[in-house]
CSV table of C-alpha atoms in Angstrom, one decimal:
chain,number,residue,atom,x,y,z
Q,1,UNK,CA,-0.2,-0.1,-0.5
Q,2,UNK,CA,3.4,2.6,0.6
Q,3,UNK,CA,3.9,1.5,-2.6
Q,4,UNK,CA,1.1,2.1,-4.6
Q,5,UNK,CA,0.2,5.4,-2.1
Q,6,UNK,CA,4.7,7.1,-3.1
Q,7,UNK,CA,3.1,5.9,-6.9
Q,8,UNK,CA,0.5,8.5,-6.7
Q,9,UNK,CA,-2.7,5.9,-6.8
Q,10,UNK,CA,-5.2,8.1,-5.3
Q,11,UNK,CA,-7.4,4.9,-3.4
Q,12,UNK,CA,-4.0,3.3,-2.4
Q,13,UNK,CA,-5.6,1.0,0.2
Q,14,UNK,CA,-8.6,0.3,-2.6
Q,15,UNK,CA,-6.4,-1.1,-4.9
Q,16,UNK,CA,-3.8,-2.7,-2.8
Q,17,UNK,CA,-7.0,-5.0,-1.9
Q,18,UNK,CA,-7.8,-5.8,-5.4
Q,19,UNK,CA,-4.3,-7.1,-6.1
Q,20,UNK,CA,-4.5,-9.3,-3.4
Q,21,UNK,CA,-7.5,-10.5,-4.1
Q,22,UNK,CA,-6.3,-10.9,-7.8
Q,23,UNK,CA,-3.4,-12.8,-6.7
Q,24,UNK,CA,-5.3,-15.1,-4.0
Q,25,UNK,CA,-7.8,-15.9,-6.4
Q,26,UNK,CA,-4.6,-16.5,-9.1
Q,27,UNK,CA,-3.6,-19.4,-5.7
Q,28,UNK,CA,-6.9,-20.6,-5.6
Q,29,UNK,CA,-7.1,-21.6,-9.4
Q,30,UNK,CA,-3.2,-23.0,-9.1
Q,31,UNK,CA,-3.8,-25.0,-6.3
Q,32,UNK,CA,-4.2,-28.3,-7.4
Q,33,UNK,CA,-0.8,-27.3,-9.3
Q,34,UNK,CA,0.2,-26.4,-6.0
Q,35,UNK,CA,1.5,-22.5,-6.8
Q,36,UNK,CA,4.1,-22.2,-4.1
Q,37,UNK,CA,3.7,-19.3,-1.5
Q,38,UNK,CA,6.8,-17.9,-2.3
Q,39,UNK,CA,4.9,-18.0,-6.1
Q,40,UNK,CA,2.3,-16.2,-4.5
Q,41,UNK,CA,4.7,-13.5,-3.2
Q,42,UNK,CA,6.8,-12.9,-6.3
Q,43,UNK,CA,3.4,-12.8,-8.6
Q,44,UNK,CA,1.7,-10.2,-5.5
Q,45,UNK,CA,5.5,-8.3,-6.5
Q,46,UNK,CA,4.9,-8.6,-10.1
Q,47,UNK,CA,1.2,-6.9,-9.9
Q,48,UNK,CA,2.8,-4.1,-7.7
Q,49,UNK,CA,5.8,-3.5,-10.2
Q,50,UNK,CA,3.4,-3.1,-13.0
Q,51,UNK,CA,1.0,-0.5,-11.0
Q,52,UNK,CA,4.0,1.2,-10.4
Q,53,UNK,CA,5.3,1.6,-13.8
Q,54,UNK,CA,1.2,2.8,-14.9
Q,55,UNK,CA,-0.9,0.2,-16.1
Q,56,UNK,CA,-4.1,0.2,-15.4
Q,57,UNK,CA,-5.4,-1.8,-12.1
Q,58,UNK,CA,-8.2,-3.2,-14.0
Q,59,UNK,CA,-5.9,-4.6,-17.1
Q,60,UNK,CA,-3.4,-5.9,-14.8
Q,61,UNK,CA,-5.9,-8.1,-12.0
Q,62,UNK,CA,-8.3,-8.8,-15.8
Q,63,UNK,CA,-11.3,-7.8,-15.1
Q,64,UNK,CA,-13.4,-4.4,-14.1
Q,65,UNK,CA,-16.4,-3.3,-12.4
Q,66,UNK,CA,-19.0,-2.1,-14.9
Q,67,UNK,CA,-23.2,-1.7,-13.9
Q,68,UNK,CA,-22.4,-4.1,-10.8
Q,69,UNK,CA,-20.5,-7.0,-12.9
Q,70,UNK,CA,-18.0,-7.3,-14.0
Q,71,UNK,CA,-16.3,-7.8,-17.1
Q,72,UNK,CA,-13.1,-9.4,-18.6
Q,73,UNK,CA,-10.8,-6.9,-19.5
Q,74,UNK,CA,-7.2,-7.4,-21.1
Q,75,UNK,CA,-3.7,-5.4,-21.4
Q,76,UNK,CA,-3.7,-3.3,-24.9
Q,77,UNK,CA,-7.6,-3.1,-24.4
Q,78,UNK,CA,-9.8,-0.3,-23.7
Q,79,UNK,CA,-10.8,-0.2,-20.0
Q,80,UNK,CA,-15.0,1.3,-20.1
Q,81,UNK,CA,-15.7,3.9,-19.1
Q,82,UNK,CA,-17.5,4.2,-15.5
Q,83,UNK,CA,-19.5,7.0,-17.1
Q,84,UNK,CA,-20.6,4.9,-19.6
Q,85,UNK,CA,-23.4,3.6,-17.2
Q,86,UNK,CA,-25.2,6.2,-19.3
Q,87,UNK,CA,-24.7,4.5,-22.2
Q,88,UNK,CA,-26.2,2.2,-21.3
Q,89,UNK,CA,-28.9,2.7,-19.3
Q,90,UNK,CA,-30.7,4.6,-22.2
Q,91,UNK,CA,-29.4,1.4,-24.3
Q,92,UNK,CA,-32.1,-0.9,-21.6
Q,93,UNK,CA,-34.7,1.4,-22.4
Q,94,UNK,CA,-34.2,1.7,-26.5
Q,95,UNK,CA,-34.2,-2.2,-26.4
Q,96,UNK,CA,-37.0,-2.8,-23.9
Q,97,UNK,CA,-39.0,-0.2,-25.9
Q,98,UNK,CA,-38.7,-2.3,-29.4
Q,99,UNK,CA,-39.9,-5.3,-27.5
Q,100,UNK,CA,-38.4,-9.2,-27.1
Q,101,UNK,CA,-36.6,-10.4,-29.8
Q,102,UNK,CA,-35.2,-6.5,-31.0
Q,103,UNK,CA,-32.1,-6.9,-32.7
Q,104,UNK,CA,-29.2,-4.7,-30.9
Q,105,UNK,CA,-25.5,-3.9,-32.1
Q,106,UNK,CA,-23.1,-2.5,-30.1
Q,107,UNK,CA,-20.8,-1.1,-32.6
Q,108,UNK,CA,-17.0,0.4,-31.3
Q,109,UNK,CA,-18.2,-2.6,-28.5
Q,110,UNK,CA,-14.4,-2.8,-27.1
Q,111,UNK,CA,-14.6,-5.7,-24.4
Q,112,UNK,CA,-18.7,-4.9,-24.5
Q,113,UNK,CA,-19.9,-3.4,-21.0
Q,114,UNK,CA,-23.6,-2.2,-23.2
Q,115,UNK,CA,-24.2,-5.6,-23.9
Q,116,UNK,CA,-22.9,-7.5,-22.0
Q,117,UNK,CA,-25.8,-5.4,-19.8
Q,118,UNK,CA,-28.0,-5.7,-21.6
Q,119,UNK,CA,-27.8,-9.7,-22.1
Q,120,UNK,CA,-28.4,-9.9,-19.3
Q,121,UNK,CA,-31.1,-7.3,-18.3
Q,122,UNK,CA,-33.0,-8.0,-22.1
Q,123,UNK,CA,-31.8,-11.6,-22.2
Q,124,UNK,CA,-34.1,-12.2,-25.9
Q,125,UNK,CA,-32.7,-9.8,-27.2
Q,126,UNK,CA,-30.5,-10.7,-30.4
Q,127,UNK,CA,-27.0,-9.0,-29.6
Q,128,UNK,CA,-24.0,-7.7,-32.1
Q,129,UNK,CA,-20.5,-7.3,-31.5
Q,130,UNK,CA,-18.6,-4.9,-33.6
Q,131,UNK,CA,-14.9,-3.7,-33.6
Q,132,UNK,CA,-11.9,-3.7,-35.4
Q,133,UNK,CA,-9.6,-5.1,-32.3
Q,134,UNK,CA,-9.8,-9.6,-32.0
Q,135,UNK,CA,-8.6,-9.2,-29.2
Q,136,UNK,CA,-11.3,-6.9,-27.9
Q,137,UNK,CA,-13.9,-8.4,-29.6
Q,138,UNK,CA,-13.0,-12.4,-27.9
Q,139,UNK,CA,-13.1,-10.6,-24.2
Q,140,UNK,CA,-16.6,-9.0,-25.2
Q,141,UNK,CA,-17.9,-12.5,-26.5
Q,142,UNK,CA,-16.2,-14.3,-23.2
Q,143,UNK,CA,-18.4,-11.2,-21.1
Q,144,UNK,CA,-21.7,-11.8,-23.2
Q,145,UNK,CA,-21.7,-15.4,-23.7
Q,146,UNK,CA,-20.9,-17.5,-26.6
Q,147,UNK,CA,-24.1,-17.4,-29.1
Q,148,UNK,CA,-23.3,-13.1,-29.5
Q,149,UNK,CA,-22.6,-12.5,-32.6
Q,150,UNK,CA,-19.2,-11.5,-33.7
Q,151,UNK,CA,-18.1,-9.0,-36.3
Q,152,UNK,CA,-14.7,-7.1,-37.1
Q,153,UNK,CA,-15.3,-4.2,-38.7
Q,154,UNK,CA,-14.0,-0.4,-39.6
Q,155,UNK,CA,-16.8,1.8,-38.2
Q,156,UNK,CA,-19.9,-0.4,-39.8
Q,157,UNK,CA,-18.2,-1.6,-42.6
Q,158,UNK,CA,-17.9,-5.2,-42.1
Q,159,UNK,CA,-21.4,-5.8,-41.2
Q,160,UNK,CA,-23.6,-8.9,-43.3
Q,161,UNK,CA,-25.7,-7.1,-46.5
Q,162,UNK,CA,-28.6,-9.4,-44.8
Q,163,UNK,CA,-28.6,-7.0,-41.5
Q,164,UNK,CA,-28.9,-4.4,-43.9
Q,165,UNK,CA,-32.1,-2.0,-42.4
Q,166,UNK,CA,-32.7,-4.7,-39.5
Q,167,UNK,CA,-31.5,-3.0,-35.7
Q,168,UNK,CA,-33.3,-1.4,-33.5
Q,169,UNK,CA,-30.9,-0.2,-30.9
Q,170,UNK,CA,-27.0,0.9,-32.0
Q,171,UNK,CA,-25.7,1.7,-29.5
Q,172,UNK,CA,-21.4,2.9,-29.4
Q,173,UNK,CA,-19.1,5.4,-27.6
Q,174,UNK,CA,-16.8,5.5,-30.3
Q,175,UNK,CA,-12.9,7.5,-29.8
Q,176,UNK,CA,-14.3,10.8,-29.3
Q,177,UNK,CA,-11.3,12.9,-27.6
Q,178,UNK,CA,-9.5,15.4,-29.5
Q,179,UNK,CA,-6.2,15.3,-31.1
Q,180,UNK,CA,-5.0,18.2,-29.6
Q,181,UNK,CA,-6.7,17.0,-26.3
Q,182,UNK,CA,-4.0,13.9,-25.1
Q,183,UNK,CA,-2.0,15.7,-22.5
Q,184,UNK,CA,-5.2,16.2,-20.6
Q,185,UNK,CA,-5.8,12.2,-20.9
Q,186,UNK,CA,-4.5,10.2,-17.6
Q,187,UNK,CA,-0.7,8.8,-18.4
Q,188,UNK,CA,-2.2,5.6,-18.6
Q,189,UNK,CA,-4.5,6.1,-21.3
Q,190,UNK,CA,-2.0,7.0,-23.0
Q,191,UNK,CA,0.6,4.8,-22.8
Q,192,UNK,CA,-1.8,1.1,-22.5
Q,193,UNK,CA,-4.6,1.4,-24.4
Q,194,UNK,CA,-4.3,1.7,-28.2
Q,195,UNK,CA,-4.5,5.8,-29.7
Q,196,UNK,CA,-7.2,4.2,-31.8
Q,197,UNK,CA,-9.6,3.6,-28.9
Q,198,UNK,CA,-8.8,7.0,-27.5
Q,199,UNK,CA,-8.6,9.7,-30.4
Q,200,UNK,CA,-11.0,11.0,-32.6
Q,201,UNK,CA,-9.2,13.6,-34.9
Q,202,UNK,CA,-9.2,17.2,-34.7
Q,203,UNK,CA,-12.7,18.3,-32.8
Q,204,UNK,CA,-12.8,14.6,-31.7
Q,205,UNK,CA,-16.0,13.5,-34.2
Q,206,UNK,CA,-14.3,11.6,-36.8
Q,207,UNK,CA,-15.5,8.4,-35.7
Q,208,UNK,CA,-18.9,9.8,-35.0
Q,209,UNK,CA,-19.8,11.3,-38.3
Q,210,UNK,CA,-19.3,8.3,-39.4
Q,211,UNK,CA,-21.0,6.2,-37.9
Q,212,UNK,CA,-23.8,8.4,-38.2
Q,213,UNK,CA,-23.2,8.8,-41.9
Q,214,UNK,CA,-23.2,4.5,-41.6
Q,215,UNK,CA,-25.3,4.2,-39.6
Q,216,UNK,CA,-29.1,5.0,-41.5
Q,217,UNK,CA,-29.1,1.8,-44.1
Q,218,UNK,CA,-28.6,-0.2,-40.9
Q,219,UNK,CA,-31.3,0.7,-38.6
Q,220,UNK,CA,-34.7,-0.5,-39.6
Q,221,UNK,CA,-37.3,2.2,-39.8
Q,222,UNK,CA,-37.6,3.9,-36.5
Q,223,UNK,CA,-34.8,2.3,-35.2
Q,224,UNK,CA,-32.6,4.3,-32.7
Q,225,UNK,CA,-28.8,4.8,-32.7
Q,226,UNK,CA,-27.7,5.8,-29.4
Q,227,UNK,CA,-23.3,7.4,-28.8
Q,228,UNK,CA,-21.7,8.1,-25.8
Q,229,UNK,CA,-19.8,12.1,-26.4
Q,230,UNK,CA,-19.0,14.8,-24.7
Q,231,UNK,CA,-20.5,17.5,-23.5
Q,232,UNK,CA,-19.6,20.5,-25.6
Q,233,UNK,CA,-19.7,17.7,-28.7
Q,234,UNK,CA,-23.0,17.5,-28.4
Q,235,UNK,CA,-24.5,20.7,-30.7
Q,236,UNK,CA,-22.3,20.1,-33.6
Q,237,UNK,CA,-23.3,15.9,-34.3
Q,238,UNK,CA,-26.8,17.1,-33.7
Q,239,UNK,CA,-26.7,19.0,-36.5
Q,240,UNK,CA,-24.7,16.8,-39.1
Q,241,UNK,CA,-27.7,13.9,-37.4
Q,242,UNK,CA,-30.2,16.3,-38.6
Q,243,UNK,CA,-29.0,17.3,-41.7
Q,244,UNK,CA,-29.1,13.7,-42.8
Q,245,UNK,CA,-33.1,13.1,-41.3
Q,246,UNK,CA,-32.8,12.3,-37.7
Q,247,UNK,CA,-34.5,13.2,-35.0
Q,248,UNK,CA,-31.4,14.1,-32.1
Q,249,UNK,CA,-32.0,14.7,-28.2
Q,250,UNK,CA,-29.4,14.7,-25.6
Q,251,UNK,CA,-29.6,12.5,-22.2
Q,252,UNK,CA,-27.1,14.5,-20.7
Q,253,UNK,CA,-25.1,12.7,-17.3
Q,254,UNK,CA,-24.8,13.9,-13.5
Q,255,UNK,CA,-20.5,14.4,-14.4
Q,256,UNK,CA,-21.9,17.3,-16.6
Q,257,UNK,CA,-19.1,16.1,-19.3
Q,258,UNK,CA,-21.4,12.8,-20.7
Q,259,UNK,CA,-24.1,13.3,-22.8
Q,260,UNK,CA,-25.5,10.6,-24.7
Q,261,UNK,CA,-26.9,11.7,-28.0
Q,262,UNK,CA,-30.1,9.7,-29.0
Q,263,UNK,CA,-31.0,9.4,-32.8
Q,264,UNK,CA,-33.4,8.3,-34.1
Q,265,UNK,CA,-34.5,7.3,-37.8
Q,266,UNK,CA,-37.7,8.4,-39.4
Q,267,UNK,CA,-40.4,5.9,-40.2
Q,268,UNK,CA,-41.4,6.6,-43.8
Q,269,UNK,CA,-38.1,6.6,-45.9
Q,270,UNK,CA,-36.5,9.7,-47.0
Q,271,UNK,CA,-38.5,11.9,-44.2
Q,272,UNK,CA,-36.2,15.3,-42.7
Q,273,UNK,CA,-37.4,15.3,-39.0
Q,274,UNK,CA,-35.6,18.3,-37.4
Q,275,UNK,CA,-33.2,18.1,-34.7
Q,276,UNK,CA,-33.7,18.9,-31.2
Q,277,UNK,CA,-31.5,19.2,-28.9
């Protein structure tokens, strides 16, 4: 705990407990092969050294707590942020409104925090996952379950043509940090998460725009697109979506930073609705 505190870990006591629990769990799993006590001690020392060096705690222990559930993560993979619980709640409402058997896609899914939340609350949902990172997709499948449909995607490119116009809900946390804002990110994010999972161009909205453009052909009439982004980005994104026929509204988080942009595709093809954000 002293080493963690000296390294700048604000919650050193909690982190020390998590690291000790992780080592204990490893020892329990390996008990059949006789993990020696000294190996437990060396493993704890290794974990502490990795944390002191700046590696995210979640990547060290292999899991993150999200919305009351434990999700598998891996070194180098984007760790879901707690603020994404706002998107998960909005997604569950949208999927539930679509009815049993609704078809849902978590794009830019990472380890699938939103899809995992939906699958456990609404098990009849037809869930699809999409990401460009194969390691993240493997973890997402493990989190959601073996029956989930996984797609290696570039934005939405790569989805099977048989799914055109069929998704009731698409949710995503596209990378939305402006390129110039790198200096404001935690060091552990810059050093241990892929830049492609963080940055979204000059204003942070390059991939948000791509998702809005491409989602129109994949959403069913009346379908909903939900996007997490920064609060200061919401008007620009809503205007862009409105010009493409979406009706836009915003769900604001309590942290005064996070926003979920809710975009609804018109029921009538070719009908343009005004933005409302």
